[in-house]
Amino acid sequence: MDPDSVAIVGASTDETKRGYQAIETLQEGGYEGEIYPVNPSADEIRGLEVYPTVSAIPGRVDLALIVTPAPVVPQILEDCADTDLAGAVVIAVGFGEAGEDGQQLEDEIVSLAREHGVRLIGPNTSGMINVHQGLNLVGADTVPEGNLALLCQSGNMAISLFTEAATREGVGFSHYVGVGNEADLQFHEYLPFFDDDPETDAIVCYVEGMSDGRAFLEQARDVTTDTPIVVLKSGRSDVGKRSASSHTGSLAGDAAVTDAVLEQAGVVSVERSDELLSVANALSSLPSADGENVAILADGGGHATLAADALAERGLAIPQLTDEAQDKLQDVLPDAASVVNPVDVAGGTDEDQSVFVDCAEAIIADPNVDALMLSGLFGGYGIRFAEQYTDVEIEAADDLADLAAEHEKPLVVQSAYEGFDTDPHAVLRENGIPVVESLDVATASLEAMATYGERVAAATESSDFRLTGTTDTAETISDALASGRTQLSEFESKQALLEADLPITPFELATSSGDARDAAASVDGPVAMKIVSPDIVHKSEAGGVALEVSTEAASDTYDDLLAAARDYDPGAQIDGVLVSPMADAGVELIVGVVDDDQFGPVVMCGLGGVFVEVLEDVAFRALPLTETDARWLLEDIDAQELLDGARGNQPVDRDAVVDLLVAVSEFVEANPSVSELDLNPVFATDDGVEVVDAAITLESDGTARVDGEAPISRGTTDD
């Protein structure tokens, strides 16, 4: 990443070839290290001696840029066997993204690289750049120098971000890496370098799919407390997922899971490309917010209202200012001004822009305020009204920056004149205050400041993402695997969960109509009866569920359920009928675990019963869960009013739900063969929780681990 010498393997005398342009870019970009062209058919390129192979170079070579066709790469790596080469950037396509033959070639070069102690960037990469060193192995023009490190899975996306930064003052890059196929070096392995790099203050990632998402979470959790990480994940739609897979050969994960687990690790996710650099720039230059209370200072009612709408839509709070702050504002603003928040100066700054400073001082000192947005025309008064106002605004900009620094609260300026690069805006940016044109981007930056601050403050209370279970502890699961079965019946699932002391509704397995009658008779009140079969997962669809069954009807109901099950699937194994008391009514939840293709096992919780597929109101967190993770997970569900007791109902016992989520996490961690777990419904009341139905799916190779470390994903396949 910081080489003193570079070999250009595939160097060319043809000015149109990458092997020529790479040398030209290094020379003209100010790279001060040694440049070694490698080509067996040339003697001199741009005044440099050309060597036939890397091994023929007399000096030490730190890095090789390989611009040859894919089939030649193994031969080049073989040649590096006896050199001190540390790393290579493999530009060529035609590897894992190209199909089975390409994957075999990719596996071969990785094997050779590891055998010879060489790390690989790519293949299928646009290259890498160390901007401060002048090491440009991409050939991109006008990459502005700055403090953002960029990890990117698309060369075109990188060019777009370079271009955007070049048109904006105060935004630039320390490094760029096109991670490509992640055949060797993967996303997470770059994070510690950037965390330690004095030129880097934030890390920006464009991700289509990660080879080892679990490792990224582990590493990001450690890095992000000092160096913010911002991720734009593509492949959010079904069409986008297909595009991502064909482009990089990596499988894109579910967007909801990705956003949730990245946030759990302290990473900030954005959904729009125009937010990526602005959010990263704000995080790199501003203190994080202590909370989500944002004040708005605007010089127009329209901006004030739109800003309030945008902040509220992102879940940020717009608190009322204290009486003291309002009194100070009334002293400097006209009677028509609004001083409650949003603050509309109502023309009070038209002739004296220093009033902005007086207002900001009153607002930012308010203990109810965690961050401030200045919205409207600031920085453009010299253009809009009179040139003489520019000097006043410059002084005001300096004072605003001092205020933000004094109170250690983030200030973001949204100005309609951002594109004019005015002197007042330059002063703000020199002092680390972001200036943007878009209200949406400004609110995205403030949301990131609040989210990042909250997550960093609780970093030690969150999951470390390390799964330690290596052998299944539940006897029921071990027995099922020993008999070659991977789908547990409801009876077996509840038995396994009961071993772990989860709050399961009492149940009894009836294997005859008489057993069913006796089981029902032992219950005070009506019972629920459900067919038990490892081959029938969706019992309701099979007519295998009967509710509110009396003792007198239990025998006939038993016979009816068996008949319905045999009609539904004549070949199904029928183990009997489960008899349970009818559960107390409450809020129906679903609690489950799924194995995400990139991040491994994640817990899901949300509205259960029929609401699961209708409302899709669920939230996710990666295992293992801490109590803090579980509480945040519960707070991410949209239907908070239901949990809090809508329509006069009692609020659910949140502590009991949290305890259940943690218990489920511990159960799955202790039983690594569990690839999917479904508890639906779980009835949550003011007196606790009760698991009414359960289903567990196993993966026979789920216990495969090395030295106690969790695999990337425990046996999940596309099937």
XYZ file of C-alpha atoms in Angstrom:
719
model
C 0.000 0.000 0.000
C 3.013 2.283 0.473
C 5.703 0.838 -1.834
C 9.165 2.207 -2.489
C 9.339 0.417 -5.840
C 6.867 -0.801 -8.449
C 7.265 -3.237 -11.330
C 4.952 -2.744 -14.316
C 4.555 -6.280 -15.662
C 3.295 -6.062 -19.225
C 4.937 -2.686 -19.812
C 4.447 -1.504 -23.380
C 6.012 0.869 -25.897
C 2.522 1.478 -27.338
C 1.178 4.748 -25.902
C -2.410 3.447 -26.106
C -1.719 0.443 -23.836
C -2.205 0.284 -20.082
C 1.402 -0.923 -19.727
C 2.659 2.377 -21.152
C 0.116 4.662 -19.519
C 0.841 3.251 -16.048
C 4.484 4.281 -16.324
C 3.533 7.681 -17.712
C 1.057 8.287 -14.879
C 3.624 7.384 -12.206
C 6.268 9.640 -13.718
C 4.001 12.610 -14.243
C 2.170 12.112 -10.954
C 5.283 12.665 -8.881
C 5.886 9.114 -7.655
C 9.400 9.162 -6.188
C 9.962 5.406 -5.881
C 11.689 3.140 -8.368
C 9.747 2.137 -11.487
C 10.735 -1.119 -13.193
C 9.118 -1.883 -16.580
C 8.921 -5.636 -17.310
C 8.635 -6.885 -20.902
C 10.827 -9.560 -22.552
C 10.510 -7.822 -25.932
C 11.552 -4.240 -25.107
C 14.748 -2.511 -23.982
C 13.641 0.989 -22.937
C 10.335 2.723 -22.167
C 10.106 6.437 -21.300
C 13.775 6.521 -20.401
C 13.595 3.483 -18.101
C 15.477 0.211 -18.530
C 13.140 -2.693 -19.240
C 13.617 -6.124 -17.622
C 12.484 -9.445 -19.129
C 11.035 -10.765 -15.839
C 10.425 -9.591 -12.301
C 13.129 -11.937 -11.036
C 15.640 -10.202 -13.325
C 15.207 -6.847 -11.592
C 18.377 -6.176 -9.536
C 16.706 -4.029 -6.870
C 13.994 -4.862 -4.345
C 10.435 -4.790 -5.735
C 7.646 -4.053 -3.256
C 4.672 -4.104 -5.610
C 3.886 -5.398 -9.079
C 1.181 -4.027 -11.344
C 0.266 -6.931 -13.646
C -1.435 -5.727 -16.835
C -1.059 -8.919 -18.877
C -3.946 -11.138 -20.050
C -5.333 -13.507 -17.413
C -3.747 -16.791 -18.683
C -0.226 -15.357 -18.243
C -0.661 -14.372 -14.581
C 0.269 -17.818 -13.107
C 3.556 -17.775 -15.014
C 4.337 -14.300 -13.660
C 3.649 -15.350 -10.075
C 5.855 -18.421 -10.518
C 8.639 -16.077 -11.623
C 8.254 -14.165 -8.334
C 9.052 -17.242 -6.230
C 12.579 -16.148 -5.332
C 11.923 -12.395 -5.072
C 10.921 -10.243 -2.100
C 7.760 -9.094 -3.877
C 5.164 -8.213 -1.240
C 2.084 -7.679 -3.350
C 0.610 -7.602 -6.825
C -2.299 -5.783 -8.428
C -3.930 -8.050 -11.034
C -5.919 -5.950 -13.489
C -7.119 -8.674 -15.880
C -10.678 -9.955 -16.159
C -11.523 -13.542 -17.006
C -11.282 -15.009 -13.511
C -14.005 -15.983 -11.022
C -16.517 -13.527 -12.475
C -16.311 -15.333 -15.845
C -17.517 -18.773 -14.808
C -16.103 -22.155 -13.841
C -12.944 -22.023 -15.967
C -12.203 -18.524 -14.721
C -12.694 -19.649 -11.133
C -10.156 -22.446 -11.623
C -7.649 -19.901 -12.921
C -8.411 -17.620 -9.966
C -7.876 -20.472 -7.513
C -4.553 -21.228 -9.202
C -3.163 -17.704 -8.877
C -4.270 -17.464 -5.238
C -2.542 -20.765 -4.486
C 0.655 -19.595 -6.177
C 0.538 -16.225 -4.426
C 0.209 -17.847 -1.016
C 2.938 -20.335 -1.802
C 5.333 -17.497 -2.638
C 4.225 -15.058 0.098
C 2.624 -12.527 -2.254
C -0.681 -10.764 -1.489
C -3.027 -9.987 -4.377
C -5.364 -7.066 -5.068
C -8.013 -8.171 -7.548
C -8.167 -9.703 -10.075
C -10.815 -7.880 -12.119
C -9.754 -4.597 -10.538
C -9.189 -1.083 -11.803
C -6.074 -0.848 -9.619
C -5.010 1.146 -6.564
C -3.866 4.655 -5.707
C -1.835 6.113 -2.856
C -2.739 9.740 -3.537
C -0.274 11.416 -1.161
C 2.581 9.309 -2.533
C 1.705 9.953 -6.177
C 1.264 6.204 -6.675
C -1.508 6.095 -9.275
C -1.932 2.575 -10.661
C -5.367 3.339 -12.097
C -4.574 6.073 -14.583
C -7.493 8.191 -13.390
C -7.033 11.920 -13.909
C -7.724 14.522 -11.247
C -8.015 12.445 -8.107
C -8.095 15.163 -5.425
C -5.926 14.723 -2.375
C -7.729 14.422 0.946
C -8.459 12.253 3.970
C -10.921 9.632 2.664
C -9.824 6.081 1.834
C -11.971 4.428 -0.832
C -12.585 0.683 -1.179
C -14.621 0.077 -4.299
C -15.929 -2.872 -6.293
C -16.572 -0.912 -9.471
C -14.074 1.032 -11.538
C -16.782 3.226 -13.026
C -18.165 3.995 -9.584
C -14.682 4.994 -8.466
C -14.327 7.345 -11.435
C -17.715 8.864 -10.575
C -16.603 9.503 -7.002
C -13.265 10.943 -8.139
C -15.141 13.280 -10.484
C -17.610 14.328 -7.807
C -14.808 15.071 -5.353
C -12.889 17.064 -7.972
C -15.871 19.409 -8.357
C -16.228 19.972 -4.607
C -13.953 21.896 -2.335
C -12.721 20.150 0.785
C -13.338 16.543 -0.341
C -10.518 14.258 -1.437
C -8.836 10.887 -1.070
C -5.833 9.415 0.688
C -6.056 5.981 -0.994
C -8.139 4.043 -3.452
C -8.313 0.268 -3.819
C -10.382 -1.528 -6.408
C -10.959 -4.723 -4.448
C -12.192 -6.592 -7.511
C -13.009 -10.259 -6.928
C -11.406 -10.335 -3.439
C -9.628 -13.499 -4.555
C -6.959 -12.937 -1.903
C -7.115 -9.604 -0.087
C -10.663 -8.993 1.091
C -12.559 -5.914 2.229
C -11.878 -6.403 5.924
C -8.118 -6.800 5.532
C -7.649 -3.197 4.369
C -9.406 -1.670 7.380
C -6.538 -1.901 9.925
C -4.127 -0.250 7.482
C -6.451 2.703 6.918
C -7.185 2.912 10.632
C -3.447 3.336 11.322
C -2.801 5.595 8.316
C -2.232 9.221 9.451
C -3.543 10.506 6.114
C -6.930 8.768 6.486
C -9.783 10.030 8.682
C -12.674 7.996 7.246
C -13.146 4.910 5.074
C -15.620 4.851 2.178
C -16.826 1.543 0.709
C -18.856 0.777 -2.387
C -19.893 -2.870 -1.980
C -21.622 -5.272 -4.323
C -20.897 -8.389 -2.274
C -18.359 -9.395 0.361
C -16.476 -12.677 0.355
C -16.375 -12.723 4.156
C -18.943 -10.378 5.631
C -18.564 -11.850 9.115
C -14.853 -10.971 9.179
C -15.722 -7.463 7.967
C -18.095 -7.017 10.926
C -15.446 -8.186 13.386
C -12.803 -5.883 11.947
C -15.125 -2.912 11.461
C -16.240 -3.051 15.092
C -12.626 -2.587 16.177
C -11.783 0.090 13.611
C -14.857 2.289 13.529
C -14.496 3.646 17.050
C -11.485 5.635 15.774
C -12.023 5.763 12.018
C -15.601 6.056 10.692
C -16.638 3.652 7.937
C -19.375 4.532 5.423
C -20.813 1.862 3.113
C -22.969 2.130 -0.001
C -24.308 -1.353 -0.735
C -25.688 -2.015 -4.208
C -27.739 -5.025 -5.245
C -30.657 -3.924 -3.055
C -33.322 -5.007 -5.532
C -33.779 -8.424 -7.157
C -32.558 -6.979 -10.469
C -29.639 -5.288 -8.706
C -28.645 -8.547 -7.037
C -28.483 -10.319 -10.392
C -26.385 -7.490 -11.801
C -23.978 -7.603 -8.864
C -23.513 -11.342 -9.204
C -22.714 -11.172 -12.899
C -20.332 -8.254 -12.397
C -18.134 -9.502 -9.593
C -19.024 -13.135 -9.114
C -20.008 -12.378 -5.526
C -23.442 -12.996 -4.089
C -25.215 -9.855 -2.899
C -26.885 -10.191 0.478
C -30.278 -8.980 1.580
C -30.220 -5.183 1.963
C -32.192 -5.129 5.212
C -29.785 -7.601 6.794
C -26.754 -5.734 5.478
C -27.895 -2.350 6.785
C -28.781 -3.777 10.198
C -25.591 -5.728 10.846
C -23.351 -2.958 9.543
C -25.040 -0.523 11.905
C -24.564 -3.065 14.693
C -20.817 -2.948 13.948
C -20.783 0.859 14.065
C -20.693 1.270 10.275
C -22.814 3.986 8.657
C -24.864 2.830 5.650
C -26.188 5.140 2.925
C -28.617 4.248 0.165
C -27.754 6.952 -2.378
C -24.502 7.549 -4.209
C -24.756 11.334 -3.762
C -24.724 10.862 0.021
C -21.606 8.711 0.197
C -18.819 11.307 0.070
C -20.769 13.984 1.946
C -21.543 11.678 4.852
C -17.962 10.410 4.985
C -16.626 13.961 4.820
C -18.868 15.040 7.697
C -17.827 12.069 9.825
C -14.150 12.718 9.101
C -14.238 16.385 10.101
C -16.971 16.821 12.728
C -17.454 15.554 16.263
C -20.172 12.910 16.492
C -23.516 13.953 17.945
C -24.383 12.934 21.498
C -27.996 12.318 20.483
C -30.572 12.766 17.735
C -31.856 16.253 18.684
C -31.233 18.634 15.767
C -31.933 22.350 15.647
C -32.600 24.185 12.390
C -31.543 27.784 11.763
C -32.966 29.006 8.465
C -33.319 32.317 6.665
C -36.605 31.333 5.050
C -39.795 29.519 5.983
C -39.567 27.161 3.038
C -36.111 25.917 3.941
C -37.094 25.660 7.607
C -40.135 23.516 6.866
C -38.446 21.283 4.304
C -35.489 20.752 6.608
C -37.812 19.767 9.445
C -39.621 17.317 7.161
C -36.370 15.756 5.958
C -34.990 15.350 9.476
C -38.234 13.876 10.823
C -38.405 11.404 7.933
C -34.998 10.062 8.971
C -36.127 9.630 12.561
C -34.246 12.602 13.981
C -35.864 14.731 16.682
C -36.482 18.475 16.418
C -36.659 19.551 20.059
C -38.155 22.720 21.401
C -35.494 25.179 22.527
C -35.205 26.194 26.156
C -36.789 29.457 27.296
C -33.319 30.913 27.742
C -32.372 30.169 24.129
C -35.667 31.538 22.837
C -35.206 34.758 24.843
C -31.745 35.270 23.340
C -33.137 34.727 19.843
C -35.964 37.197 20.396
C -33.405 39.804 21.452
C -31.638 39.693 18.055
C -34.454 38.791 15.635
C -37.501 40.737 14.400
C -40.920 40.107 15.909
C -41.984 38.045 12.892
C -39.255 35.487 13.509
C -39.982 31.977 14.763
C -37.750 31.091 17.712
C -39.075 27.672 18.715
C -37.213 25.298 16.299
C -37.074 25.415 13.393
C -35.796 28.957 13.839
C -36.773 31.218 10.937
C -34.927 34.539 11.103
C -37.664 36.242 9.009
C -35.303 38.685 7.302
C -33.274 39.341 10.416
C -30.018 38.485 8.636
C -30.652 40.324 5.356
C -28.561 43.377 6.223
C -26.293 41.936 8.905
C -25.180 38.310 8.498
C -23.394 38.379 11.858
C -26.864 37.805 13.315
C -26.438 34.203 12.172
C -23.642 33.915 14.725
C -25.770 35.387 17.519
C -28.554 32.921 16.717
C -26.210 29.953 16.397
C -24.589 30.814 19.722
C -27.957 30.761 21.501
C -28.995 27.504 19.808
C -25.795 25.464 19.987
C -25.390 26.223 23.709
C -28.888 24.856 24.376
C -28.648 21.534 26.276
C -31.647 20.268 24.277
C -29.611 20.468 21.044
C -27.122 17.832 19.858
C -26.463 19.217 16.364
C -27.277 22.255 14.228
C -28.264 22.666 10.591
C -27.881 26.117 9.044
C -30.156 26.157 6.002
C -30.861 28.646 3.231
C -28.596 31.203 1.545
C -25.610 31.570 3.867
C -22.408 32.195 1.947
C -24.338 33.699 -0.955
C -25.516 37.006 0.452
C -22.739 38.788 -1.398
C -24.109 37.356 -4.633
C -27.821 37.671 -3.841
C -27.864 41.132 -2.268
C -24.661 43.184 -2.234
C -20.975 42.354 -2.691
C -20.108 44.165 0.538
C -21.856 41.394 2.503
C -19.216 38.856 1.496
C -16.709 40.216 4.028
C -19.355 40.103 6.748
C -20.143 36.489 5.869
C -16.465 35.534 5.900
C -16.156 36.805 9.454
C -19.439 35.111 10.395
C -18.210 31.820 8.921
C -15.083 32.016 11.074
C -17.178 32.678 14.177
C -19.579 29.829 13.368
C -16.683 27.395 13.101
C -15.341 28.602 16.454
C -18.750 28.079 18.065
C -19.050 24.516 16.759
C -15.553 23.706 17.999
C -16.144 25.297 21.398
C -19.336 23.320 22.047
C -18.116 20.160 20.263
C -21.383 19.797 18.389
C -21.690 19.086 14.662
C -22.729 21.944 12.395
C -23.780 21.267 8.798
C -24.475 24.130 6.382
C -26.980 23.693 3.564
C -26.774 26.552 1.089
C -28.379 27.231 -2.267
C -25.078 28.881 -3.239
C -22.876 25.852 -2.498
C -22.017 25.448 -6.183
C -20.538 28.955 -6.383
C -17.516 28.102 -4.154
C -17.779 31.402 -2.302
C -15.159 32.660 0.133
C -17.425 32.256 3.204
C -17.937 28.602 2.259
C -14.183 28.163 1.838
C -13.684 29.431 5.393
C -16.240 26.946 6.720
C -14.642 24.041 4.865
C -11.147 25.003 6.011
C -12.490 24.648 9.536
C -14.056 21.246 8.856
C -17.660 22.475 8.483
C -19.383 20.688 5.559
C -21.277 22.833 3.059
C -23.774 21.074 0.777
C -26.496 22.146 -1.608
C -28.994 19.345 -1.046
C -31.260 19.279 1.998
C -31.447 15.489 1.709
C -27.668 15.157 1.776
C -27.413 17.558 4.724
C -29.952 15.524 6.713
C -28.202 12.277 5.753
C -24.988 13.713 7.196
C -26.704 14.698 10.443
C -28.367 11.302 10.723
C -24.945 9.695 10.290
C -23.464 11.888 13.025
C -26.215 10.819 15.437
C -26.082 7.122 14.524
C -22.311 6.982 14.636
C -22.174 8.756 17.978
C -24.701 6.383 19.525
C -22.986 3.264 18.237
C -19.477 4.342 19.211
C -20.671 5.228 22.708
C -22.025 1.694 23.103
C -19.310 -0.147 21.167
C -18.164 -2.211 24.136
C -21.751 -3.290 24.839
C -22.330 -4.710 21.354
C -21.512 -8.054 19.795
C -17.936 -8.900 18.894
C -19.388 -11.119 16.098
C -17.209 -14.069 17.079
C -19.045 -17.397 17.180
C -17.407 -19.946 19.459
C -19.700 -22.982 19.336
C -18.137 -25.973 17.612
C -20.321 -28.941 18.594
C -24.090 -29.168 18.971
C -25.119 -29.299 22.628
C -28.814 -30.163 22.145
C -29.296 -33.935 22.270
C -32.363 -33.727 20.023
C -30.307 -32.060 17.281
C -27.450 -34.536 17.560
C -29.900 -37.449 17.327
C -31.564 -35.992 14.236
C -28.245 -35.509 12.465
C -27.148 -39.012 13.408
C -30.231 -40.357 11.661
C -29.549 -38.234 8.579
C -32.424 -35.765 9.076
C -32.118 -31.996 8.740
C -35.739 -30.922 9.370
C -37.032 -31.212 12.929
C -40.713 -31.587 13.692
C -42.385 -29.059 15.951
C -42.204 -31.583 18.790
C -38.469 -32.099 18.302
C -37.873 -28.373 17.869
C -39.647 -27.605 21.124
C -37.775 -30.388 22.893
C -34.455 -28.886 21.799
C -35.502 -25.396 22.868
C -36.843 -26.665 26.161
C -33.404 -28.136 26.885
C -32.121 -24.553 26.676
C -34.849 -23.249 29.036
C -36.654 -21.134 26.464
C -40.241 -20.133 27.400
C -42.125 -22.795 25.428
C -45.885 -23.332 25.742
C -46.467 -26.654 27.608
C -46.934 -29.498 25.124
C -47.584 -33.209 25.007
C -47.236 -35.598 22.082
C -50.308 -37.745 21.490
C -49.839 -40.874 19.380
C -53.441 -42.080 19.588
C -56.900 -40.562 19.902
C -57.001 -41.735 23.518
C -53.711 -39.975 24.260
C -55.160 -36.806 22.744
C -58.258 -36.976 24.949
C -56.156 -37.573 28.077
C -53.792 -34.711 27.224
C -56.717 -32.353 26.660
C -58.330 -33.434 29.914
C -55.201 -32.483 31.850
C -55.508 -28.869 30.684
C -57.791 -26.312 32.303
C -59.620 -25.030 29.236
C -59.552 -25.657 25.496
C -56.408 -26.818 23.709
C -54.583 -26.366 20.442
C -53.854 -29.519 18.459
C -51.268 -29.676 15.658
C -50.010 -32.452 13.439
C -46.382 -33.473 14.125
C -44.371 -34.361 11.044
C -40.818 -33.487 9.998
C -42.123 -33.531 6.414
C -44.926 -30.995 6.925
C -43.481 -27.636 7.929
C -46.511 -25.489 7.095
C -49.121 -27.288 9.153
C -51.975 -24.822 8.540
C -51.736 -25.325 4.773
C -52.103 -29.074 5.343
C -55.173 -28.647 7.531
C -53.055 -29.876 10.386
C -54.045 -27.318 13.039
C -57.136 -27.163 15.246
C -57.725 -24.468 17.884
C -60.083 -24.116 20.848
C -60.598 -27.885 21.020
C -62.585 -29.190 24.007
C -61.746 -32.408 25.865
C -64.834 -34.068 24.399
C -63.764 -33.263 20.831
C -60.085 -34.148 21.218
C -60.357 -37.792 20.058
C -62.259 -36.985 16.862
C -59.999 -33.999 16.182
C -56.964 -36.258 16.422
C -58.392 -38.541 13.733
C -59.361 -35.579 11.535
C -55.875 -34.059 11.723
C -54.204 -37.326 10.734
C -56.582 -37.767 7.805
C -55.939 -34.209 6.581
C -52.182 -34.683 6.840
C -52.277 -37.934 4.867
C -54.391 -36.287 2.170
C -51.906 -33.405 1.990
C -48.809 -35.622 1.770
C -49.480 -39.377 1.619
C -45.773 -40.128 2.038
C -45.189 -37.883 5.032
C -43.906 -39.325 8.282
C -46.591 -38.687 10.933
C -45.310 -38.796 14.515
C -48.585 -37.884 16.181
C -50.405 -34.764 17.330
C -49.102 -32.060 19.651
C -51.540 -30.971 22.355
C -51.002 -27.638 24.133
C -53.066 -25.207 26.211
C -54.388 -22.238 24.269
C -51.903 -19.423 24.836
C -52.923 -16.121 26.362
C -53.588 -13.473 23.730
C -50.885 -10.862 23.243
C -48.858 -9.149 20.554
C -47.863 -11.793 18.025
C -44.157 -11.703 17.265
C -41.856 -13.773 15.120
C -38.354 -14.567 16.324
C -36.068 -16.408 13.970
C -32.534 -17.067 12.849
C -31.436 -17.222 9.235
C -28.017 -17.838 7.730
C -27.157 -14.849 5.561
C -24.895 -15.660 2.629
C -22.406 -12.922 3.541
C -22.749 -12.364 7.276
C -23.649 -15.794 8.639
C -26.352 -16.320 11.301
C -28.578 -13.339 12.072
C -31.523 -13.020 14.447
C -34.801 -11.662 13.113
C -37.638 -10.230 15.195
C -40.847 -8.498 14.182
C -44.605 -8.740 13.984
C -45.591 -12.388 13.711
C -48.590 -14.468 12.756
C -50.290 -13.353 9.559
C -48.554 -9.965 9.757
C -45.154 -11.358 8.771
C -45.830 -11.578 5.054
C -48.332 -8.711 4.941
C -46.402 -5.980 6.759
C -42.852 -7.382 6.657
C -42.130 -5.412 9.808
C -38.989 -7.204 10.946
C -35.510 -6.202 12.058
C -32.178 -8.032 12.146
C -28.956 -8.328 14.137
C -25.974 -10.634 13.742
C -25.177 -13.336 16.281
C -24.059 -13.462 18.983
C -26.411 -10.915 20.553
C -25.685 -8.926 23.661
C -28.520 -7.463 25.701
C -27.821 -4.078 24.089
C -28.013 -5.602 20.602
C -31.325 -7.263 21.463
C -32.797 -4.045 22.814
C -31.780 -2.097 19.696
C -33.205 -4.883 17.557
C -36.559 -4.574 19.292
C -36.478 -0.785 18.911
C -35.956 -1.143 15.138
C -39.409 -2.681 14.658
C -41.763 -0.090 13.164
C -44.811 -1.093 15.202
C -43.599 0.437 18.464
C -47.140 1.564 19.319
C -48.291 -2.059 19.428
C -45.433 -2.952 21.747
C -46.238 0.035 23.935
C -49.906 -0.946 24.314
C -52.032 0.544 21.540
C -55.786 1.032 22.034
C -55.627 0.747 25.793
C -53.767 -2.570 25.892
C -50.947 -3.147 28.337
C -47.405 -2.672 26.963
C -45.471 -5.857 26.347
C -42.736 -6.910 28.728
C -39.770 -5.687 26.662
C -37.266 -7.200 29.070
C -38.814 -10.623 28.497
C -38.567 -10.202 24.712
C -34.943 -9.109 25.053
C -34.206 -12.136 27.229
C -35.793 -14.396 24.608
C -33.705 -12.878 21.809
C -30.497 -13.366 23.778
C -31.524 -16.936 24.659
C -32.215 -17.723 20.996
C -28.805 -16.312 20.075
C -27.106 -18.451 22.707
C -29.030 -21.531 21.582
C -27.987 -21.162 17.934
C -24.398 -20.373 18.858
C -24.303 -23.516 21.005
C -25.804 -25.562 18.150
C -23.935 -24.577 14.988
C -25.842 -27.091 12.872
C -28.952 -24.885 13.103
C -29.215 -23.136 9.747
C -32.729 -21.794 10.287
C -34.963 -21.332 13.305
C -38.519 -20.045 13.267
C -40.560 -19.187 16.361
C -43.928 -17.974 15.094
C -46.010 -16.914 16.781
C -44.443 -15.762 20.006
C -47.086 -14.155 22.214
C -45.751 -11.137 24.097
C -47.801 -9.766 26.980
C -47.200 -7.484 29.927
C -46.368 -10.607 31.911
C -43.727 -12.174 29.657
C -43.418 -14.136 26.404
C -44.550 -17.567 25.302
C -43.307 -19.497 22.265
C -46.326 -21.156 20.659
C -44.804 -22.723 17.533
C -41.267 -23.641 16.572
C -39.429 -25.056 13.571
C -35.720 -25.836 13.248
C -33.809 -26.674 10.091
C -30.332 -28.168 10.309
C -27.354 -28.222 7.993
C -25.372 -31.430 8.244
C -22.002 -29.727 7.709
C -22.813 -26.765 9.947
C -20.306 -27.756 12.613
C -17.297 -27.201 10.367
C -15.025 -24.720 12.125
C -11.325 -24.112 12.440
C -9.710 -23.435 15.822
C -13.015 -22.381 17.295
C -13.515 -19.643 14.718
C -16.860 -19.275 13.007
C -17.051 -20.045 9.307
C -18.172 -17.363 6.891
C -21.608 -18.912 6.705
C -22.499 -22.112 8.406
C -23.464 -24.305 5.495
C -25.966 -22.013 3.757
C -26.397 -22.632 0.035
C -28.509 -21.078 -2.687
C -30.945 -23.957 -2.150
